[in-house]
Every structure is written in C-alpha cells, then in structure tokens.
Amino acid sequence: MSALSEIPREDFAFYINHLRALSVDCVQAANSGHPGMPLGMAPCAYMLFAHTLKFDASSPDWFDRDRFVLSNGHGCTLLYSLLHMCGFDQLSLSQLSKFRKLGSCTPGHPERGVTAGVEVTTGPLGQGLANAVGMAIAETHLASRLNIKGEDELIDHHTFVFCGDGCLMEGIGQEALSLAGHLGLDKLVVIYDDNQISIDGSTSLSFTEDSQSKYASMGFDVYAIENGDSDYSKIQEVLLRAKHARNKRPKFIALRTTIGFGSEVAGSAKVHGAPLGPEGVRLLKKNLNIKEEYLDKPFSVPQEAYAPYHLAAMKGKAENARWQEVLERYKTLYRNSQCHERKLFEYVFMNANTMSFIDAIDSSILPKEPIASRKASEIVLGKLIEMSPFLIGGSADLSGSNLTIVGEMKKCSFQKDSPQGRYIHYGVREHAMAGIANGIVAHGGLIPYCGTFLNFIGYCLGAVRLSALSHLGVVYVATHDSIGLGEDGPTHQPTEISAVLRAMPNLLLLRPADSRETLECWKIALQERSTPSVLCLSRHALPSLPSCIEDRVIIEGVSKGGYTLCTKGKLSMKPSIVLLSTGSEVHLCLQAADELIRNNYLESLSVVSMPCLEKFRLQSSDYQITVLPDGIPVLAVEAWTSQCWAEFAHAVIGIDKFGCSAPQTDCYKLFGVTVDNIVKKSVELLKKFQYERAPSKKLL
Amino acid sequence: MSALSEIPREDFAFYINHLRALSVDCVQAANSGHPGMPLGMAPCAYMLFAHTLKFDASSPDWFDRDRFVLSNGHGCTLLYSLLHMCGFDQLSLSQLSKFRKLGSCTPGHPERGVTAGVEVTTGPLGQGLANAVGMAIAETHLASRLNIKGEDELIDHHTFVFCGDGCLMEGIGQEALSLAGHLGLDKLVVIYDDNQISIDGSTSLSFTEDSQSKYASMGFDVYAIENGDSDYSKIQEVLLRAKHARNKRPKFIALRTTIGFGSEVAGSAKVHGAPLGPEGVRLLKKNLNIKEEYLDKPFSVPQEAYAPYHLAAMKGKAENARWQEVLERYKTLYRNSQCHERKLFEYVFMNANTMSFIDAIDSSILPKEPIASRKASEIVLGKLIEMSPFLIGGSADLSGSNLTIVGEMKKCSFQKDSPQGRYIHYGVREHAMAGIANGIVAHGGLIPYCGTFLNFIGYCLGAVRLSALSHLGVVYVATHDSIGLGEDGPTHQPTEISAVLRAMPNLLLLRPADSRETLECWKIALQERSTPSVLCLSRHALPSLPSCIEDRVIIEGVSKGGYTLCTKGKLSMKPSIVLLSTGSEVHLCLQAADELIRNNYLESLSVVSMPCLEKFRLQSSDYQITVLPDGIPVLAVEAWTSQCWAEFAHAVIGIDKFGCSAPQTDCYKLFGVTVDNIVKKSVELLKKFQYERAPSKKLL
C-alpha cells in the first residue's frame, strides 16, 4: 500500500478507464445490460480491488479473503471486468465477450456457483446488503471462537458491499442495516453509489431522505465522498479509514458518483439499463482517453493497464501463503487441544465429517406423550446444538414460539459484546433474516437455522428463493404451520404458501407428523447442504405415531419423502383406498382409517405419510407404486391449498380459503378437516371407483 | 376540545383504566391474546378517540372521518374496547366477550369487513404503516382534486396509526415511512408505542437505533413523550400539535409506555402475548383502582366511564351532520359544473356507475402488429386513465419497463408540491407499494394499480395476501412475466410464483395472450372491486390472436377464464387432443397445432387459451366440458411451474427449474418450451391414449 501515493493521477485514470471500457464492451456485445453503474463506480472499484481488498485470484475460495458483494448486481460487468483484470482464470476476455449468453460464466446478474469470485447471487435489490451482513456476522463469530489469544489471527477479514439507492429503498436492505448497526459489525463496509438516478429518473422523485444522518442514527460510522468520479485519493483514504476503524460500528460510505460517467448520457436515467450503441461506446472511449488503437477493438486491453491489478493479486497470493502457515500452526495447536472449539475448527478447516454424529441421534431423546412438532424440534435442537458447534440459530423475534433457542444460547446470544453467542435475535425482520442466513452459508464455516411462523415465510420469499437458486442450505424453522394455531386467525394461518414452496426448485418443504418424523426431517435439513429446507411444525400437540411402527420404518420412510405408515384391515388384501397426508393431519387419517374398518366400509386401506413431496418424486417408480398402488383411489388430506395434491390424489380434503380466528378444533371443523369428513369423502371415493380402476394421476 | 383542561386528572385515569380492564377481560375470556399493548397504549388511545379523532359511531363509513390504523394489530382488544366505549353498535359487550371465537366480530387480529370501525386488516407487522401511508396519500390526493377554493373543505381528515417496535423493524414499515417522508404527508400521524419490549425480551436484544433522529432524517416532525403512562396533558398536547401542523412533514410521536401497565408482569415480555390469568386480572384491576363491585365481574363498565367517549361520539355525529351540508353544497356546485373533476366527484360521492364506460372500449384502439402484452396494457391504460378519473397509478421504480405511466402522468406525478398528480413513484419499495395500494382502496374513492416485475411480487407477497384477505381490489401490473425476458436471467425470471398466486383465495391471476385479451383482462381487473388481480404481461412482442377470432369470442372467453380459441383440422370431428395454454405460450400452441395437422399426426385438435384459471373454475361443468371435453387428452403448455396444471392436463410442458441468463429464444429452447417439443409431446400423449379415453382429471 505504501507505493500508492507514488502512482501518478493520470495513471489512476488509465487503470480505471480501461475497467470502464471493458464493462461497456460486455454490455455492447450482449446488446443488453447496464452500463451506467460500472462507469460511475469504476474509480471506487479500482481503489477497492487494486489497493484495499484482500484476495487471491489463484485461490478464489481462500477462507480468510475479504468478501466483496455487489448488491446492485445489475452492474455485474464491473465485477466481471475486475475479476478479469485481477487475473481470475475463469474470467477470460472470451467469457466477457459472452456476457448474457447461454452457458457463459458471465450471466446477466452475478450468480454464486457460476463464476469464481462471485460470492453471492444478486440482482433482486437489497439482498446483497443482507448477505454482506450475514458474512460479517459469520466472520465476527468465527473469529471470536477460533482465533487463539497470543497467536496470529486465523480469521480476520472484512466484508465490502456496493449498493445503490434501490438497495437502500428496499425493506430487506433497511432491515439488514438496522441489525448491522445494532450488532456493531465494524468490519462491514457499505459503499453507497449515490448517483442520484434511479430507473424512473432523478432520485428526487422518490428518495430524498438524509442518508448520512439516517445511518448515523442506526449506529454506523458515516463517511462522505463528494467527488467519487475523480477524487481518487479521498476514495482511497476513506476506504482505508473505514477498513481500519475497529470501534464496534459498521461503516457507511456515501460516494457521490456520476452514473454513466464519460458517456454522452452521463448523469441520466437513460444510461442505467440500456447499451450505449456502437457510436456511444466509441465516443465514451474517446472521452476516457482510450488510445486510438483500442477504440474500435472491443475487449482489448493494453498490457500496462493490468499492472496494479496484478500487483494486488500477487500481494494477495503472498498473504494467502503466509496465512496458510498460520493455518498449519493452528492445526497443530487444535490437534493438541481438547478445547471445546476443536470440533468447530475441524469442521471449518479440515473437512471433518462432523455431520456423521447425527445418525446416532435416535428416538430415545423424544418423549412418548403427545407434543407439538415445534416442541419436538426444540428437543432435537437441544441435542444438535450440543453436538454440532457449527450450528448458529436465530428467530425473527419469535424465539419462544418457534422454540429455536435452546441450551447455552439462552444465556448468551450473538451481540456486540458477545460475538461468540450462537443465537441471533434478528428482531422482527424476516426478510433480512433469510438474506443474512444466505450470507452466513455463503461465507462458509457455519450452518444457520432461523425461525418464523410459516405464514411469514411470505415476508421473506425473495430471500428464500435465493437460498434455493444459489444452493445455500439454510434451514428455515417454520412453526404455527396451519389453522391449528387457532385464535390468531387468518392473518397468521398459512393456507396457500405451501404451493410456492413446493413449486420452488431446489427447496425441500418438510412437514413431519410427530416427534420421530421431526427428528428425521431435521437430519435431512442438516445433511442437504446445497438445498434449503423449510421445516413446517405444528403449534399444537400431536400424538406420537403408533409405537408399533418401528424407528427404521420412519427413518427410511422420511428419507424417501413418503411411505406407507400402516395398512389397516385385512393385511393380505390390496388396500381399497389410500389416505395420503402430512403433519398434523396424518393423525386424523389414522383415526378415520380405524372408523372405516370398524364400520365395514371397506376391508383394507393404507395410510401414507408424505412429509416431503420433493423427495418422494425422486424415488423409483417401483417404490412409488408400493406407496400409491396403481388403480387404487387416493384421498389426500392436508390443511392447506389442495393445489399440490392434484398430482397424486383423486380427491383432496384441503383448504382453499383463508382461515378463521377461533379455537383450533372449531377451525378444523369449519373447514371440514375432520375424521368424519375423511370417512365421508373416502366412502364417496370408494363408490366412484367401485367398478373401475382409479386412473393414474401421473403426468406424462 | 375546550372542556378538556377541565377534566380532573383522576377522571382521565378512570376512563383509561376501564378501557384497560375491558381489553384484558377480552383476553382472559378467550384465554388467548395480547394484553400487554392495550394496557400500555390505553392513555394515548383514550386521548385520541375521546379528544382528538373525528369519527361518527353511528356512521362508521363517513367519508371525511379521520382514519385510525392499529398497525400493531395484536393489541386489537384495545381497539374493540374503544369502539365499544364510543358506541359503535356492532361492538356490544357480548361481542367483546366472544373475542377470538368462531363467528364473532372480534377476531384475534383486526379484520376489515368483519368489524365496523376497523379500517384495515392488521397483525402481520408493518402492514398497517403502509396502509396508513396509502390512506394519507388518498386523502391528500382527493382533497387537492375535489375541494373547491373558497368553499368549506369537503375532504379534510387525518390518518393516525399506532405501531410498535415490530412495525418499525419490518422492511415494509421502513419502506412506507421513507416514502411518507419524501411525499411530505403532513396529515399522517405515526404513534410509536416505545415500550422497549419485543417478544424475545428487551428491545436491547435487537433494536437499538435512535428512532427520533432516524425519522427526522427521513423528513418527519418528531415528538417525544417521556411518560406515556400518565402524562395525559402532554399526550393530548402532542396529539393536537401533530394534528394541526401543516408543514409538509408527516409526524412521528415516540411515546414511552410500559407494556402491561398495572399488571404484575408490567414491563416484561411475559405480558405481550399471554393472558394474565384470573388472579392476574383481579390484581390488575385492583392496581387500576377499579371499584370493588366491578372487580369480579368481567365486561362490566360503570355508566360514568362512558361519558367522554359518548361526548366524542356526539361531537363526531354533529360534525358529520355539518359535513353532510357541505356535501350537499358540493353536489350542487359539481352538478352545475362541467369541470374535469366532476366525474371523480360523482364516482366518490354519488355512487355513479362510472365503470360502465369500460365496456365501450373496444379493440379498435389496439394495433394489429405484434406487440408485447405490457405494451398493449400501456395502450389500454392510456384510454382508461383518460376516461376514469378515479384511477391512480404507480410503479416500484420500473415505470418505463412496466409501461404504467401514461398520458398526463408523465408531466405531473403525485408529489409534495403536486398532490393532484395521478402517478406515484413508489421507488424500489415493492412491499410498501402493495401495502399502500391496500390503504388507498381501503380509504375509498380511488382505484390504484401498481407495477413491478412478476418475479418481484415475491417481494410483496405479504401485502398481496392482505389485498386478497381483506377484499381490496388492487390491480397489480406484473410485467416481464417469464423466461421470455431473456438476458436478465434467473433472478428476474418468474417460474414458481404463479403457484402461490393461483392458490391464493380471492385473487385473480390474469395472463393474456395478446392485445385483445389484455384489454379484456384489464376490464375484469377494474370490475372486480373486492378481488385483487395480478396482470401477468410479457416483455417480448406477441403476435395478435388470429383475426378470424371475433372480438365477442375473446370478450366472452376471457370473462369465463378459459375458452376454445380455435379448432384445427376436420372441424366436424371431436378433437384428438386439446392444447391448453396461457399468455405468450398460446402462440406456440397455435403453431404446433398447425404442424400437427400438416404432418397428419391427427385429424382435429383444439387450442384453448386460459388467461384465468380461477374464473374458469367458477363456470358450469357444461361449459367446462365444451372447452376440455371428457375423455380427450389435454397437454398444458406454460413457461412456469407445472404444479397448477395437474388439475386439468394429462401432460404438461412447464418449467420446474430456475431460468437462465440468455437471449429469449435460447431460454425457450433450453427449457423445451418450443413448437417442436409441443408437437413431440402431443404425439406421445396421443399414443398413450390411442386405445382408451383419457381419464377425468377432476378432483372429487
């Protein structure tokens, strides 16, 4: 860093302008994309990557790298260009030229897992802010638990995030920053691209709050840079000050820039999201003093322009090498220690299969008497927390309702002065909670679970979608999972949210029917590290599944997503009907099955529990047919929308209305989710198919 | 108001404490609910209802009443008790005693439409803040357009909203208040119940921002009341000052209270959401100096306790009577005027069927060449805006993409200094936008439409659900409705959101296939005043449906939700297959149909367009069978999750994955949503059912 002051001003401009040119070439080649932000933010991006950020281009996943998040993800050509300039192998000029093309590693918005150096998937605004807060939480927490006093710090990195006015207008951004201020995450640096232009035009149309005093009131150190276009030394000074101030306050840098800097439409909304056109690009490059020989050659960069980026990359590589030595020292220290955190260290740094223990947790920890599945979850969690030091919990201010806070967590939560706490009081901030949990997984080293009522998954759907899209195995603990919550009424009773969770790719909705199923669902959620899970848990007590059902049946059955719980009546006969259900309604089906047999409505039937449709769909059709035999009518029973069951069932008892404020039993009766109605519907269904096979429901 | 200073202090306490006692009786009778907030907020509630708020209990819907919103809706027994004390007929003591019981008008959270005097459905936190902002917008806008200079003001009321820390932590609350500050809604008064307790415990666990300087930085006038428990005169003084300051700044009152005031668990999280128990109630009442004779009689109120509430009610009734005279005068003035706003006046105050004109809008306004359905929507809107003065538009900073800003709106939007503007620049605040639109409908007098990308309906699902639950006919304009948006990629391409929108009760998802269908969908959306609609519109150009299809077929067909667009091949024969589709994919089906006939794969088939499944489900089965004949295989084609089609189709071409960043045609090809694949799947389906009837898909 010492050589920085020696770089001549015009050289800064040279390095920055080639970054700009490259970003704009991408947009022009795709004839689609967002040139405005990269042109405005290039100076700060340069200062950050070339002179501030700790990274190793040859090892993009280096654990102690600084994290960089582009929350205003539409400006991704800036990031791709930076990664190219810094020498990230994957980002060749050829890949840059394939921006927004099928199969490239340069998609239209940054996608985690597609591009090395892209930490998180952004584009939906505000998400990146929450992700960055999650990363800063993870860093702070792991540092406090794993760094050893008197030794070099094993974990010591920063999280930088770029955002625009859009991210700051979004609720998720506000929730996340409010929590960041509360938690005093001083290694989080938020850089606000204050270009005073949003898509609709000037921000004076919709966004005129005094950001600087606002973020100060929220616990941030606030810095202002009046001229983000060319006051390079100020940018650098502020970045370094913000990075090094360890004062339990996160940093907010208001950086005044010109959107589309250097182009003919600079400073206007026109340059936000439309290519400049070939002539516009040429003019821009001229304005940026790009040499004549490069003017008409897109994706051409003079070798000299790489110099500071390569220098930064070399510096980072050396830092990583030094850090590897520190890591080796820690390995020795931890190997010879029996300290509590050894297991965490091994999980984070030694790829230890620390998850294997969960198979050993068995039903002996569970009571036999009826308990709510949220209560069963609490018991399971008590055990998990004890045995898995990488778990970090939380709830959006419903800890006592979600039953997500267990054991030692009750004594010490993650706070400014207790970063070692393993429980996050997210406050009533569901959307940020989910986005932060995404950031924690993306950071690495920890598995977050977080709680809210199932219906309020609707408040954080934007972030849940990104868990699924970016393969982040967040565990959502969603209690109060039906009208069974009773008196709180329709505003709190989920009926239709299951439809989108089940339709969402790469997400598991798990709805256990009793304690033993809850245990197995938790195991699945923890083992699926690239797929988020939503555990749907009852508020009210559920009986245990009959004790005659062996543990191994439940274990295998839940792992397959659905299984025959029991066959009633003449076991030798094919069932006349299948009652198919999930969660609390499974018990109604079991009772209805007894009624049907007792009243001689039929001679044999089976009851199927299907806690996870997504898993069941993955099974062989041989297995599926053993559960839902061809030609046998199926009645599905679930206190949610019937939409999800048309695929499997010939009739559904569901709820295609909003719920009702009333005691639980009144609610169930009102909507016909009762033993009597199951019996009645079963008889109707039997009658309908008495002379014919029930048709296959399978879609072609 | 003049007599206020003459009321002795102890009398205030008496009136307030009976309000408290009544609220707690409700919770105790239900053995469920939230006593903490009503006990803490009773003094302010009393001062507001008895001495500040303008209302007429005998005419709860009086247009010029002040609006009161309980954003912390869990404290609804306070509101029910107030409404009872003030003489709202529906709220008898008997109804109060049925709190949270089936069929009562006192559900567990306030529900619009269930209880007179309840303006909006609240409970999901933060929503009420957005609703209140919407109400204040509606008032400001209507006042600016309908009040006549030199006359008494016809529209001149305030919006008061109670909220807790939860509402202020929620993103939707932050978005809404940020916009309120920007818009300078000075007749909006936000009263923050600063009891420093959230469900998890002290707010010091998660919420420590400096609210007062925060809201000042967001453009609010901020008032602080240190002792909200007993500094009655200060409460009253601040309420009046806040009400009367007309300075283009909304008001934020930080009111320090004690949660559960008077109970043994006052000031702790324990009192938030659990009944006090019979002994706790008795102790509370003793602490509140409730007379011995009322101690053990729940729901008993001494007659004297009603006095100030009844006085306020009488005052309100008189004000309403005076206002009716003003209204009569305005009726004469407007009747004799040809001014532009006459039609608006008639819509708001004379129940004029101003909607009838929309039937007259016909396809002549639409071009024949291919255009995007968002573009068709823009053309339709241009006409609608001109003819329907009650429409108020907006977008979450995507005006130029949603094409929601038309005609005069481009010149003047709704702003601090132009309240007559009919377009709201919501900024990037989807959740608040939807909540505000709910508030605008709930206020009355205006129909709001608001735009975002379909995928970002996921950001505002919480509020969309409340549109549906509370019967508020908001029109959501959701463009960029599929992978057809191309390069922006999977973060922006909706695939699964349709599942929850179609599963949601009382909501219409409308996906038109061309301009003419778009026009009809808009008509439906406007006519459905108790049901919200989501118009799903394409970014890319769609051909017009064949001109041989007559307008009346489309008009009738769309109104029925689904219809046979055309039959191809031998018209005399029953179709061998039905291709069922919506929106942009209808055109692929039409092409595939031609291919199938041309290649002699079959002799006859029909193509069905089903822009609205919810409407189609409501048709007679006779009609349904004409569209989807019994025994004929159905192939559904839609670029979204297949989940919604299992109900109707034997095979589905859908997208059960996340999308992809690539040019549009590459995306369609990648996911097999192509003419070729439709032909292939059709042939497979024909083969499967060549010897048998296709089974009924209908659920029992």
PDB file of N, CA and C in Angstrom, chain A residues 27-65:
ATOM      1  N   VAL A  27     -21.544  -5.062 -22.247  1.00  0.00           N
ATOM      2  CA  VAL A  27     -22.944  -4.680 -22.458  1.00  0.00           C
ATOM      3  C   VAL A  27     -23.221  -4.523 -23.951  1.00  0.00           C
ATOM      4  N   GLN A  28     -22.235  -3.933 -24.628  1.00  0.00           N
ATOM      5  CA  GLN A  28     -22.453  -3.707 -26.057  1.00  0.00           C
ATOM      6  C   GLN A  28     -22.484  -5.024 -26.824  1.00  0.00           C
ATOM      7  N   ALA A  29     -21.610  -5.941 -26.455  1.00  0.00           N
ATOM      8  CA  ALA A  29     -21.573  -7.236 -27.155  1.00  0.00           C
ATOM      9  C   ALA A  29     -22.884  -7.987 -26.954  1.00  0.00           C
ATOM     10  N   ALA A  30     -23.436  -7.895 -25.750  1.00  0.00           N
ATOM     11  CA  ALA A  30     -24.703  -8.575 -25.466  1.00  0.00           C
ATOM     12  C   ALA A  30     -25.874  -7.785 -26.036  1.00  0.00           C
ATOM     13  N   ASN A  31     -25.610  -6.534 -26.330  1.00  0.00           N
ATOM     14  CA  ASN A  31     -26.679  -5.592 -26.702  1.00  0.00           C
ATOM     15  C   ASN A  31     -27.779  -5.592 -25.638  1.00  0.00           C
ATOM     16  N   SER A  32     -27.358  -5.690 -24.418  1.00  0.00           N
ATOM     17  CA  SER A  32     -28.293  -5.813 -23.293  1.00  0.00           C
ATOM     18  C   SER A  32     -27.471  -5.709 -22.013  1.00  0.00           C
ATOM     19  N   GLY A  33     -28.017  -4.990 -21.015  1.00  0.00           N
ATOM     20  CA  GLY A  33     -27.291  -4.875 -19.760  1.00  0.00           C
ATOM     21  C   GLY A  33     -27.266  -3.449 -19.252  1.00  0.00           C
ATOM     22  N   HIS A  34     -26.416  -3.207 -18.271  1.00  0.00           N
ATOM     23  CA  HIS A  34     -26.474  -1.961 -17.511  1.00  0.00           C
ATOM     24  C   HIS A  34     -25.117  -1.274 -17.472  1.00  0.00           C
ATOM     25  N   PRO A  35     -24.863  -0.333 -18.391  1.00  0.00           N
ATOM     26  CA  PRO A  35     -23.555   0.331 -18.400  1.00  0.00           C
ATOM     27  C   PRO A  35     -23.407   1.435 -17.350  1.00  0.00           C
ATOM     28  N   GLY A  36     -24.493   1.997 -16.867  1.00  0.00           N
ATOM     29  CA  GLY A  36     -24.426   3.193 -16.034  1.00  0.00           C
ATOM     30  C   GLY A  36     -23.634   3.026 -14.757  1.00  0.00           C
ATOM     31  N   MET A  37     -23.958   2.003 -13.997  1.00  0.00           N
ATOM     32  CA  MET A  37     -23.301   1.812 -12.703  1.00  0.00           C
ATOM     33  C   MET A  37     -21.806   1.522 -12.841  1.00  0.00           C
ATOM     34  N   PRO A  38     -21.385   0.597 -13.723  1.00  0.00           N
ATOM     35  CA  PRO A  38     -19.946   0.347 -13.842  1.00  0.00           C
ATOM     36  C   PRO A  38     -19.155   1.607 -14.177  1.00  0.00           C
ATOM     37  N   LEU A  39     -19.704   2.444 -15.051  1.00  0.00           N
ATOM     38  CA  LEU A  39     -18.980   3.667 -15.406  1.00  0.00           C
ATOM     39  C   LEU A  39     -18.834   4.594 -14.202  1.00  0.00           C
ATOM     40  N   GLY A  40     -19.867   4.649 -13.373  1.00  0.00           N
ATOM     41  CA  GLY A  40     -19.812   5.517 -12.203  1.00  0.00           C
ATOM     42  C   GLY A  40     -18.975   4.958 -11.064  1.00  0.00           C
ATOM     43  N   MET A  41     -19.023   3.659 -10.871  1.00  0.00           N
ATOM     44  CA  MET A  41     -18.379   3.071  -9.692  1.00  0.00           C
ATOM     45  C   MET A  41     -16.954   2.561  -9.969  1.00  0.00           C
ATOM     46  N   ALA A  42     -16.506   2.681 -11.198  1.00  0.00           N
ATOM     47  CA  ALA A  42     -15.179   2.146 -11.530  1.00  0.00           C
ATOM     48  C   ALA A  42     -14.057   2.702 -10.650  1.00  0.00           C
ATOM     49  N   PRO A  43     -14.031   4.006 -10.360  1.00  0.00           N
ATOM     50  CA  PRO A  43     -12.919   4.503  -9.534  1.00  0.00           C
ATOM     51  C   PRO A  43     -12.872   3.814  -8.163  1.00  0.00           C
ATOM     52  N   CYS A  44     -14.009   3.719  -7.524  1.00  0.00           N
ATOM     53  CA  CYS A  44     -14.037   3.090  -6.207  1.00  0.00           C
ATOM     54  C   CYS A  44     -13.722   1.597  -6.311  1.00  0.00           C
ATOM     55  N   ALA A  45     -14.252   0.967  -7.377  1.00  0.00           N
ATOM     56  CA  ALA A  45     -13.990  -0.461  -7.577  1.00  0.00           C
ATOM     57  C   ALA A  45     -12.493  -0.700  -7.765  1.00  0.00           C
ATOM     58  N   TYR A  46     -11.879   0.193  -8.525  1.00  0.00           N
ATOM     59  CA  TYR A  46     -10.432   0.075  -8.729  1.00  0.00           C
ATOM     60  C   TYR A  46      -9.688   0.213  -7.400  1.00  0.00           C
ATOM     61  N   MET A  47     -10.020   1.266  -6.673  1.00  0.00           N
ATOM     62  CA  MET A  47      -9.331   1.507  -5.402  1.00  0.00           C
ATOM     63  C   MET A  47      -9.530   0.338  -4.446  1.00  0.00           C
ATOM     64  N   LEU A  48     -10.712  -0.227  -4.491  1.00  0.00           N
ATOM     65  CA  LEU A  48     -11.004  -1.345  -3.599  1.00  0.00           C
ATOM     66  C   LEU A  48     -10.207  -2.585  -3.996  1.00  0.00           C
ATOM     67  N   PHE A  49     -10.332  -2.977  -5.251  1.00  0.00           N
ATOM     68  CA  PHE A  49      -9.686  -4.230  -5.658  1.00  0.00           C
ATOM     69  C   PHE A  49      -8.166  -4.096  -5.769  1.00  0.00           C
ATOM     70  N   ALA A  50      -7.698  -2.977  -6.307  1.00  0.00           N
ATOM     71  CA  ALA A  50      -6.259  -2.868  -6.537  1.00  0.00           C
ATOM     72  C   ALA A  50      -5.496  -2.432  -5.287  1.00  0.00           C
ATOM     73  N   HIS A  51      -6.176  -1.793  -4.348  1.00  0.00           N
ATOM     74  CA  HIS A  51      -5.409  -1.209  -3.245  1.00  0.00           C
ATOM     75  C   HIS A  51      -5.987  -1.459  -1.859  1.00  0.00           C
ATOM     76  N   THR A  52      -7.056  -2.207  -1.742  1.00  0.00           N
ATOM     77  CA  THR A  52      -7.648  -2.371  -0.414  1.00  0.00           C
ATOM     78  C   THR A  52      -8.016  -3.817  -0.106  1.00  0.00           C
ATOM     79  N   LEU A  53      -8.659  -4.454  -1.068  1.00  0.00           N
ATOM     80  CA  LEU A  53      -9.257  -5.768  -0.828  1.00  0.00           C
ATOM     81  C   LEU A  53      -8.186  -6.857  -0.719  1.00  0.00           C
ATOM     82  N   LYS A  54      -8.424  -7.796   0.193  1.00  0.00           N
ATOM     83  CA  LYS A  54      -7.529  -8.948   0.348  1.00  0.00           C
ATOM     84  C   LYS A  54      -8.130 -10.116  -0.406  1.00  0.00           C
ATOM     85  N   PHE A  55      -7.472 -10.566  -1.455  1.00  0.00           N
ATOM     86  CA  PHE A  55      -7.989 -11.702  -2.221  1.00  0.00           C
ATOM     87  C   PHE A  55      -6.833 -12.426  -2.876  1.00  0.00           C
ATOM     88  N   ASP A  56      -7.096 -13.651  -3.284  1.00  0.00           N
ATOM     89  CA  ASP A  56      -6.079 -14.415  -4.007  1.00  0.00           C
ATOM     90  C   ASP A  56      -6.755 -15.000  -5.247  1.00  0.00           C
ATOM     91  N   ALA A  57      -6.460 -14.372  -6.387  1.00  0.00           N
ATOM     92  CA  ALA A  57      -7.141 -14.779  -7.625  1.00  0.00           C
ATOM     93  C   ALA A  57      -6.876 -16.238  -7.953  1.00  0.00           C
ATOM     94  N   SER A  58      -5.745 -16.765  -7.505  1.00  0.00           N
ATOM     95  CA  SER A  58      -5.425 -18.163  -7.813  1.00  0.00           C
ATOM     96  C   SER A  58      -6.123 -19.119  -6.853  1.00  0.00           C
ATOM     97  N   SER A  59      -6.763 -18.551  -5.836  1.00  0.00           N
ATOM     98  CA  SER A  59      -7.449 -19.374  -4.856  1.00  0.00           C
ATOM     99  C   SER A  59      -8.693 -18.611  -4.388  1.00  0.00           C
ATOM    100  N   PRO A  60      -9.687 -18.551  -5.283  1.00  0.00           N
ATOM    101  CA  PRO A  60     -10.832 -17.670  -5.002  1.00  0.00           C
ATOM    102  C   PRO A  60     -11.566 -18.016  -3.713  1.00  0.00           C
ATOM    103  N   ASP A  61     -11.423 -19.254  -3.238  1.00  0.00           N
ATOM    104  CA  ASP A  61     -12.159 -19.646  -2.043  1.00  0.00           C
ATOM    105  C   ASP A  61     -11.351 -19.538  -0.752  1.00  0.00           C
ATOM    106  N   TRP A  62     -10.198 -18.957  -0.832  1.00  0.00           N
ATOM    107  CA  TRP A  62      -9.354 -18.758   0.355  1.00  0.00           C
ATOM    108  C   TRP A  62     -10.234 -18.247   1.501  1.00  0.00           C
ATOM    109  N   PHE A  63     -10.199 -18.956   2.608  1.00  0.00           N
ATOM    110  CA  PHE A  63     -11.163 -18.679   3.666  1.00  0.00           C
ATOM    111  C   PHE A  63     -11.017 -17.281   4.267  1.00  0.00           C
ATOM    112  N   ASP A  64      -9.783 -16.797   4.365  1.00  0.00           N
ATOM    113  CA  ASP A  64      -9.617 -15.503   5.036  1.00  0.00           C
ATOM    114  C   ASP A  64      -9.588 -14.320   4.068  1.00  0.00           C
ATOM    115  N   ARG A  65     -10.063 -14.523   2.872  1.00  0.00           N
ATOM    116  CA  ARG A  65     -10.169 -13.389   1.929  1.00  0.00           C
ATOM    117  C   ARG A  65     -11.192 -12.377   2.452  1.00  0.00           C
TER     118      ARG A  65
END
